[in-house]
Coordinates of C-alpha atoms in Angstrom, one line a residue:
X1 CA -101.0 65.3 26.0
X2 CA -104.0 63.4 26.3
X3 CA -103.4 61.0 28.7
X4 CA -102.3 64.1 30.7
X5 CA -105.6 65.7 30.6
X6 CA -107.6 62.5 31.1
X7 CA -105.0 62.5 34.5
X8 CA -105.5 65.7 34.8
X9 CA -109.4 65.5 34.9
X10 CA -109.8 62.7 37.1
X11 CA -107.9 63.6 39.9
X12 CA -109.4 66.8 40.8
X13 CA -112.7 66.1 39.9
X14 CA -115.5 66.3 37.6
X15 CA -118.6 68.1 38.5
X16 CA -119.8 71.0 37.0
X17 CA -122.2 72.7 39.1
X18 CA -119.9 74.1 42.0
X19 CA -122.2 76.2 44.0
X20 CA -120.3 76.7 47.6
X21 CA -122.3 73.9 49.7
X22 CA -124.3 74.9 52.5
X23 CA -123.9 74.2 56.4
X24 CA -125.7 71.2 56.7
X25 CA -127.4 72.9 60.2
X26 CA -127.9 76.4 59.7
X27 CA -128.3 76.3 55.9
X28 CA -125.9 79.5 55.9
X29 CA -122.9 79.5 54.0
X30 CA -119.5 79.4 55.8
X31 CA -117.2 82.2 55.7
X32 CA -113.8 82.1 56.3
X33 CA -113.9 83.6 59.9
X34 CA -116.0 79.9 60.6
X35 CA -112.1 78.8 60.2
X36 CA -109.8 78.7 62.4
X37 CA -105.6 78.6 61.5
X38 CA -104.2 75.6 62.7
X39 CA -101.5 77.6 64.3
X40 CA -104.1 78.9 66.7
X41 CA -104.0 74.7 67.7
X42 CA -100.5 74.4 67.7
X43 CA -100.3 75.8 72.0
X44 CA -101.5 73.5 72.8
X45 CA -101.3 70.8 70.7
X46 CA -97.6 71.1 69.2
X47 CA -97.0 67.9 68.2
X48 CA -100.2 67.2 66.5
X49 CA -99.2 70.7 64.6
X50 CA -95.7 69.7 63.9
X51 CA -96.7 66.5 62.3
X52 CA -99.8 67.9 60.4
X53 CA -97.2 70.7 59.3
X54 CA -94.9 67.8 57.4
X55 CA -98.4 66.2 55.8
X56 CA -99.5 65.8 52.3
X57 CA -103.1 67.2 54.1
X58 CA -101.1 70.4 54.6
X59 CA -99.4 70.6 51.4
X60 CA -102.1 69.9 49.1
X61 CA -102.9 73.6 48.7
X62 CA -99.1 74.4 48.4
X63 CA -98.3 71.9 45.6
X64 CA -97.0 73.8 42.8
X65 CA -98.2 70.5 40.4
X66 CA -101.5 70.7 41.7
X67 CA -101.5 74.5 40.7
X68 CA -100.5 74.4 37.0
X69 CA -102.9 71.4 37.1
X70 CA -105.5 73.1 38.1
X71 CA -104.9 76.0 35.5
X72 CA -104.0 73.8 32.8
X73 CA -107.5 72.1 33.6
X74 CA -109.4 75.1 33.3
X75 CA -108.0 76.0 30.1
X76 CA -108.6 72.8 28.4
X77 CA -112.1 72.5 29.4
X78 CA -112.8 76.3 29.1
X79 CA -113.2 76.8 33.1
X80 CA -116.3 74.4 33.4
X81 CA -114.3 73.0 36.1
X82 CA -115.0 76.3 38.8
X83 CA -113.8 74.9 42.2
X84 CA -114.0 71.1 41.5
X85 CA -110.4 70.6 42.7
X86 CA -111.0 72.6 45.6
X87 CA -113.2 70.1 47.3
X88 CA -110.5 67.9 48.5
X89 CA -107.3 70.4 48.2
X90 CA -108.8 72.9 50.3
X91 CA -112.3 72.1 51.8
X92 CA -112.2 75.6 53.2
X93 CA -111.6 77.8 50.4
X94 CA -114.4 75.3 48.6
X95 CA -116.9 75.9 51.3
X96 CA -116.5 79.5 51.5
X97 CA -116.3 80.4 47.9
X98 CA -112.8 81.4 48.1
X99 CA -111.8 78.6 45.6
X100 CA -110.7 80.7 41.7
X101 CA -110.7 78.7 39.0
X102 CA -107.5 79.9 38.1
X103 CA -105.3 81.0 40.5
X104 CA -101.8 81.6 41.3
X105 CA -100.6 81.4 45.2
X106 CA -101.1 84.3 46.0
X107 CA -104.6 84.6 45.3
X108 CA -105.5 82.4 48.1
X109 CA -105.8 83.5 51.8
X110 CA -103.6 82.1 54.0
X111 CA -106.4 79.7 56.0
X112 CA -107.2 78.5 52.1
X113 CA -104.0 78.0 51.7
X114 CA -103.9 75.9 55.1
X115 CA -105.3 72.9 52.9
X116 CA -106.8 70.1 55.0
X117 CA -106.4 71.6 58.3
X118 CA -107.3 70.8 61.7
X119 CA -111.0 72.5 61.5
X120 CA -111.6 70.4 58.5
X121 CA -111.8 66.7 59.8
X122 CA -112.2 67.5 63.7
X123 CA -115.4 69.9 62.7
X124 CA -116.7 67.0 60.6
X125 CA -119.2 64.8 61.7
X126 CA -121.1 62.0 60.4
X127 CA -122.8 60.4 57.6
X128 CA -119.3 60.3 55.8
X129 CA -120.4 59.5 52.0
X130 CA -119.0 58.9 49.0
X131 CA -118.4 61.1 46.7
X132 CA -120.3 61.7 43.5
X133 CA -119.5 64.5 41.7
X134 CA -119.9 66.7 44.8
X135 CA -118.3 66.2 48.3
X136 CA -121.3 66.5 51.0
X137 CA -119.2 67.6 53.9
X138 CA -121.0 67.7 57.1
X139 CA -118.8 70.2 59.1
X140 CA -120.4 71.7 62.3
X141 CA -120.7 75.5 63.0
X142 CA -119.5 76.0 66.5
X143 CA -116.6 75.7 69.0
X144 CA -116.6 71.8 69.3
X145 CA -113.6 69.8 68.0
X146 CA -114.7 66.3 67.5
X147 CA -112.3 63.3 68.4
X148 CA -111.6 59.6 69.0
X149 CA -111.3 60.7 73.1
X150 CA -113.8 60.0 75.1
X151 CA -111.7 61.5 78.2
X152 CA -110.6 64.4 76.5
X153 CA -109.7 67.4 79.2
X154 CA -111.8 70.5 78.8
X155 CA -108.7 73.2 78.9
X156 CA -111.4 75.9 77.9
X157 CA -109.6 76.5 74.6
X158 CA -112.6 74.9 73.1
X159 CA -115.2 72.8 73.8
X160 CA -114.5 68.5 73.1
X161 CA -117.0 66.3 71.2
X162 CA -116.0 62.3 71.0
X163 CA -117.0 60.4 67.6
X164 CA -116.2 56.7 67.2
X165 CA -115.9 57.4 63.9
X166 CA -112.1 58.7 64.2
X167 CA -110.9 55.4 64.6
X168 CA -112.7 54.2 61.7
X169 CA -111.8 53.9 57.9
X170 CA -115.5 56.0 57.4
X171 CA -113.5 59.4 58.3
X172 CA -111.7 59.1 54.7
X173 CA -114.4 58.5 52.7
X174 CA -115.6 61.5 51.9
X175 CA -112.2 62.3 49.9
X176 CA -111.2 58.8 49.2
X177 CA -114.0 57.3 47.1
X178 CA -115.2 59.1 44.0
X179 CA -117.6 58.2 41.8
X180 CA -117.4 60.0 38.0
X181 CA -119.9 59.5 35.6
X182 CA -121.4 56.7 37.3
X183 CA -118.2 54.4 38.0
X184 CA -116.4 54.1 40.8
X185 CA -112.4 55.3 40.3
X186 CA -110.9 56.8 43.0
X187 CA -112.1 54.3 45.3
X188 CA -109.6 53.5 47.7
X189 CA -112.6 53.5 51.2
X190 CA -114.3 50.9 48.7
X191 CA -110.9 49.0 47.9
X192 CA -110.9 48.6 51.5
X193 CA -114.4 48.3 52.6
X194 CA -114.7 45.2 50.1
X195 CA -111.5 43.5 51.2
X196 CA -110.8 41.0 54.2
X197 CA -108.8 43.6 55.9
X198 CA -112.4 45.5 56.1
X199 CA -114.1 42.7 57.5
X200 CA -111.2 42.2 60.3
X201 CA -111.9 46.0 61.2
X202 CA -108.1 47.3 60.3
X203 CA -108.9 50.8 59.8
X204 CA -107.1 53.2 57.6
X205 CA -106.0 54.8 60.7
X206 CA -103.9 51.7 61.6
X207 CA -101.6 52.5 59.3
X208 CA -101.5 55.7 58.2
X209 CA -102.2 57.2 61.1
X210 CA -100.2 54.7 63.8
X211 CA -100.4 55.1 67.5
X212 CA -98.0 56.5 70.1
X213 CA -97.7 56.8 73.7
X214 CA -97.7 61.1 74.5
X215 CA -99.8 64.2 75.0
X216 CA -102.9 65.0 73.0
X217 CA -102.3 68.8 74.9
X218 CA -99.8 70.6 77.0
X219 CA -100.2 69.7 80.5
X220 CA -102.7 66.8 79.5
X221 CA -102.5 63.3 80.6
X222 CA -99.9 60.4 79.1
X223 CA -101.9 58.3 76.7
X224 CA -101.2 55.2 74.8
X225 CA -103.9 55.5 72.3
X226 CA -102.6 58.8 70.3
X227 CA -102.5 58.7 66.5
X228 CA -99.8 60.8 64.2
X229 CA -101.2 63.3 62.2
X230 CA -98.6 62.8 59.6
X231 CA -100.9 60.7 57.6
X232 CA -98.1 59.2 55.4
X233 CA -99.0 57.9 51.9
X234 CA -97.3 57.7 48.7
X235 CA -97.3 61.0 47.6
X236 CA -94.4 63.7 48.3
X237 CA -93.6 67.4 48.8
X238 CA -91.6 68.1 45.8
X239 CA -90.7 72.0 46.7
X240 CA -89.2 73.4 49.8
X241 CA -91.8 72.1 52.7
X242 CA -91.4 71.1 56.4
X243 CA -89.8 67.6 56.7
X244 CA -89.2 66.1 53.7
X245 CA -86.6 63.9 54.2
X246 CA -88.7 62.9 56.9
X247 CA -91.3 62.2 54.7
X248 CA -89.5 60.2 52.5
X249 CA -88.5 57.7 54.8
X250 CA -91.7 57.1 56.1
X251 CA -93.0 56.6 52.2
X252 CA -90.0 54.5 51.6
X253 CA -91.0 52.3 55.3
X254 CA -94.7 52.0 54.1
X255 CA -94.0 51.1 50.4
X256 CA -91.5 48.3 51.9
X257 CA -94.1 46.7 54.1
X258 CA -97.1 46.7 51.3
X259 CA -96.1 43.5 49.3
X260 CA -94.4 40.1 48.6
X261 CA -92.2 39.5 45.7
X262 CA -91.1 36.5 45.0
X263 CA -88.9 35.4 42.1
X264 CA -88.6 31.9 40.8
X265 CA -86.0 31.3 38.6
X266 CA -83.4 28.1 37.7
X267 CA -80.5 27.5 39.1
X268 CA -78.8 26.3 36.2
X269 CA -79.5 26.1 32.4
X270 CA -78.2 25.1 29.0
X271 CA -77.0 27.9 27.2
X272 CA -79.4 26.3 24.2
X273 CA -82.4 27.0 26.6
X274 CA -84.9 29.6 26.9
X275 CA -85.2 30.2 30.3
X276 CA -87.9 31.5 32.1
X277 CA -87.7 33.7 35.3
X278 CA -91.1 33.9 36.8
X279 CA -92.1 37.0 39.2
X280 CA -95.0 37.2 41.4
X281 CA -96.4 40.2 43.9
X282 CA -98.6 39.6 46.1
X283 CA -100.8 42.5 48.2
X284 CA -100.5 40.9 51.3
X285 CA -100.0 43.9 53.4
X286 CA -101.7 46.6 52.2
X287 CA -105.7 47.5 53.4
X288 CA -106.5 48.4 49.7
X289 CA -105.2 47.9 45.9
X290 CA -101.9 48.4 45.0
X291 CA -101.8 51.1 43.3
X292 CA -104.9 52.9 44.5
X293 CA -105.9 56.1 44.2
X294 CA -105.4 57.5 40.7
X295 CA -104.3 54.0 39.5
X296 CA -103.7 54.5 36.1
X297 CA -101.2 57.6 37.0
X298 CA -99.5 55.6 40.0
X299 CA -96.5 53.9 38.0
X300 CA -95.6 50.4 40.0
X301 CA -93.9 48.3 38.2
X302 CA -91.0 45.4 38.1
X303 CA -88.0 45.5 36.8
X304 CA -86.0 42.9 35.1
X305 CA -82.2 42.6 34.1
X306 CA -80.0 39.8 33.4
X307 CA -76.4 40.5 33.0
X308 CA -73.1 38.6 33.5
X309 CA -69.4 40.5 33.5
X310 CA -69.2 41.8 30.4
X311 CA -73.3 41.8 29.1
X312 CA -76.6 42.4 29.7
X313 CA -78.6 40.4 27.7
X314 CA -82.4 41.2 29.2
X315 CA -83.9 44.1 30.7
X316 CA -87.6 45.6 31.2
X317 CA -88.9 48.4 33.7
X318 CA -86.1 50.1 32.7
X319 CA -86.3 54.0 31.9
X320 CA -86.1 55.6 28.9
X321 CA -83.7 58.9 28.3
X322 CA -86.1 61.0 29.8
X323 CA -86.7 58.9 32.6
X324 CA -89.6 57.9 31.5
X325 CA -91.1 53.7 31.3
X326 CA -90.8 53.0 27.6
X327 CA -94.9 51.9 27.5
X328 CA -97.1 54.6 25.4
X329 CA -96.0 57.5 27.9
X330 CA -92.4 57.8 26.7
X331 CA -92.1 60.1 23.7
X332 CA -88.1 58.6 23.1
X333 CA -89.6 55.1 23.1
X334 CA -93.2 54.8 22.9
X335 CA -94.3 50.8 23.7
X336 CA -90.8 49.8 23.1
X337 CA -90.8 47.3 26.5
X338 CA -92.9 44.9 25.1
X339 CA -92.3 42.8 28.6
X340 CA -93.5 45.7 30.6
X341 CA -95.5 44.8 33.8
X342 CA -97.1 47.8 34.8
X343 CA -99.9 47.8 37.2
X344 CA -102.0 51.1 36.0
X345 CA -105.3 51.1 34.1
X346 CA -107.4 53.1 31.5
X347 CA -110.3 55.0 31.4
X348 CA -112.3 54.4 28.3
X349 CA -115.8 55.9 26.1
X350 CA -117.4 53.0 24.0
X351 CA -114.2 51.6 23.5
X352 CA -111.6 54.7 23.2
X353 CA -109.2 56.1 25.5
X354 CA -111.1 58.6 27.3
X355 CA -111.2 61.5 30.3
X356 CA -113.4 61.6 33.5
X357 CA -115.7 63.5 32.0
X358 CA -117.1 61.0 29.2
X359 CA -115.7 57.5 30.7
X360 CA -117.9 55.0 30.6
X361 CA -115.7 52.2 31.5
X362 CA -112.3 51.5 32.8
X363 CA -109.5 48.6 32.7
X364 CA -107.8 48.9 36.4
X365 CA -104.8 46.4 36.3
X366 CA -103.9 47.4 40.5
X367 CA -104.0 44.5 42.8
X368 CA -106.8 44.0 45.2
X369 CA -105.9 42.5 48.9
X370 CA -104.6 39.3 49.1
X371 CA -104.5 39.1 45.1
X372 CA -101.8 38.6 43.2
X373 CA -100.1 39.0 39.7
X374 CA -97.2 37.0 37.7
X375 CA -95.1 38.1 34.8
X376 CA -93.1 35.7 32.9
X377 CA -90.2 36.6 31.4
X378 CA -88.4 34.5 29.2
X379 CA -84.6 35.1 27.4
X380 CA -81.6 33.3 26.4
X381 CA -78.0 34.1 26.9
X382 CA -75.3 33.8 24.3
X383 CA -72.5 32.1 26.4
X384 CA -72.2 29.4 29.1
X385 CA -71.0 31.0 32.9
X386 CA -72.9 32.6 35.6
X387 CA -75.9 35.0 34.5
X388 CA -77.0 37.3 37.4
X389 CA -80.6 38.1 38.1
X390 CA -82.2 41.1 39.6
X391 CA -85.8 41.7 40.2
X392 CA -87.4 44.8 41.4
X393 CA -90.7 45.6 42.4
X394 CA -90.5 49.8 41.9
X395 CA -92.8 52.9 42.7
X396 CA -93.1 56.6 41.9
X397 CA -96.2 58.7 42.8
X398 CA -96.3 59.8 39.0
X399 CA -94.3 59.6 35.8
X400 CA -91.9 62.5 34.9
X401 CA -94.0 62.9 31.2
X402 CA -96.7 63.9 33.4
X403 CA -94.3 66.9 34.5
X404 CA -93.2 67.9 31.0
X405 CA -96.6 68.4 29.9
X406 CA -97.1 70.9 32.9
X407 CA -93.9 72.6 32.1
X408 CA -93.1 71.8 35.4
X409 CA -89.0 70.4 34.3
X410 CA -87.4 72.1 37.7
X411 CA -89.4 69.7 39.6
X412 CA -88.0 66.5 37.7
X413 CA -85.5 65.8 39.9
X414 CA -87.6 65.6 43.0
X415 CA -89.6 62.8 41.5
X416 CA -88.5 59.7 43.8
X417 CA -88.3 56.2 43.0
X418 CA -89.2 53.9 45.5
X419 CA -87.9 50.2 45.9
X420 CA -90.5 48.4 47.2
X421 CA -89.0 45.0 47.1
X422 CA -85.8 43.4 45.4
X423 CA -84.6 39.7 44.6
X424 CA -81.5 38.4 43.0
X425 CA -79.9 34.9 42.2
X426 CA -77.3 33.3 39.7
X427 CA -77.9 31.2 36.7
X428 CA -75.2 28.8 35.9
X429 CA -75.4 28.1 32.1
X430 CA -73.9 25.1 30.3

């Protein structure tokens, strides 16, 4: 259960002092009628709406995990928490002071519930900063929608503002680098920033927001320059949501083009030998570390078995019972996969597993662009013939124990796996 909270903790936040934030302009507080739904966008702009509709920026005030998380939080830490996990579920319900500590659903107004809605990032104008503690959103009061167009057609709906800064990685940093205690965690705009692919200017955009030839409005011109609002990432709708399946597949396409496995392993042994099947991954394709985000959550991981007609004589990455990784997370098997190669970290006080809160320090075992890491594994076999290998580099956004602890078991089964990469061979033994 401690791990969980230490999760738990990090991901939404950890400042204490969650006075609403002020309009950087005005110095007047929003209110909610500042707002506007996105389905007043969605006339004119229906497929921006459609694909926002199917995003994890649209679900993150409608995830039910995020909602016992929340209220587990606040219990555990006897509400210090206030709004924290507001800031980047629901910017508006943060800024306006219509962010409970504890809430259920239905406690939220409807535009609250809206999560990261249109208003949100095209109302937002620069500096974008990183986060410490507190997000310092610099939203503009007004009828302007900011964009990457500098054509944009005035349909009098509202008025059109162009900022370069849509097309650049910057846009995400607000809620994509997070300082805690002093040391940088949630650092993904960092990842980036410090990495080649920052250097060659590949924006976050480029990928998780790709381009396509259409309409930015109704009645508007064909352009070649328009970017989905889908926003695909790693994590997934697990209740009833727009487009899931949807969803899933794009996850599924993006985790398939983020790395290089490769597997070296003989072609033929003695069956006196220990062999050795070496597997390496290498972040090749991806514009930050793999896993990113809450890394010591994400669960990436290989998987090893070795098996012939009748036996399997090797395995690791597999699953316990519960479905859990058999490392200190699984309660049927705690640290029973001695050859586990997960790449996760920990978040440590002077020395000790630790929370956001009092961290200190932190292991991070993710791989950085154009890094890589290699696992050995080494096994015999008890008879000669031919010994099949499979290798499988494997993702899921979070491990099911995290689940349990929530008493959140109905949601179990929509916890995906995602194969990322496989290899298999032969090994003829003597």
């Amino acid at each position: 259960m401690f791990i969980v909270v230490a999760f738990l903790v990090f991901l939404f936040g950890c400042k204490k002092d969650e006075t609403p934030p002020t309009d950087n302009n005005t110095g007047a507080k929003f209110k909610l009628t500042d707002f506007e739904s996105a389905t007043s966008c969605s006339t004119c702009h229906p497929q921006y709406y459609e694909e926002w509709k199917g995003s994890m920026h649209r679900y993150s005030t409608s995830d039910p995990i995020w909602m016992l998380a929340n209220n587990s939080l606040q219990q555990s830490t006897n509400g210090v928490l206030k709004s924290t996990c507001f800031q980047c579920h629901s910017p508006i319900g943060f800024l306006t002071g219509n962010a409970p500590p504890n809430f259920q659903f239905n406690d939220l107004k409807d535009i609250v519930r809206e999560g990261i809605n249109c208003d949100v990032c095209h109302r937002m104008v620069p500096p974008h900063t990183t986060t410490s503690g507190r997000i310092a959103y610099n939203l503009k009061k007004g009828n302007v929608k900011y964009g990457q167009l500098v054509d944009a057609v005035d349909a009098g709906a509202h008025e059109n503002g162009y900022d370069a800064s849509f097309e650049r990685s910057e846009m995400c940093r607000e809620c994509h680098d997070l300082i805690s205690n002093g040391v940088p965690v949630e650092v993904t705009f960092k990842e980036w920033q410090n990495s080649p692919w920052g250097a060659m200017s590949v924006e976050c955009q480029d990928c998780h927001m790709q381009t396509y030839t259409g309409r930015a409005a109704t009645g508007g011109p064909i352009r070649e320059n328009l970017h989905r609002h889908d926003m695909v990432g790693v994590d997934v709708a697990i209740s009833d949501f727009p487009y899931r399946a949807e969803q899933r597949a794009q996850i599924d396409s993006l985790l398939k083009n983020s790395a290089t496995l490769t597997v070296v392993s003989p072609s033929s042994a003695n069956v006196t030998d220990s062999i050795l099947v070496a597997v390496n991954v290498y972040n090749d394709k991806t514009g930050h570390n793999l896993p990113t985000s809450v890394f010591f959550n994400r669960q990436m991981w290989i998987e090893v078995n070795i098996w012939n007609a009748t036996d399997t004589v090797y395995r690791s990455g597999n699953l316990d019972a519960n479905g859990d990784l058999m490392d200190k997370s699984s309660a049927l098997s705690p640290n029973a996969d001695k050859d586990l190669k997960l790449f996760a970290g920990t978040l440590y006080k002077n020395g000790h597993e630790s929370n956001v809160f009092e961290m200190d320090s932190l292991v991070n075992n993710s791989i950085p662009p154009f890094a890589s890491r290699t696992a050995n594994y080494k096994f015999k076999v008890p008879s000669s013939g031919t010994w099949n290998v499979s290798v499988r580099l494997l993702f899921r956004p979070f491990g099911p124990y995290l689940f349990r602890a929530l008493n959140a078991h109905q949601y179990l089964t929509e916890l995906p796996i995602f194969e990322m990469e496989k290899e298999q061979s032969v090994i003829i033994v003597q």
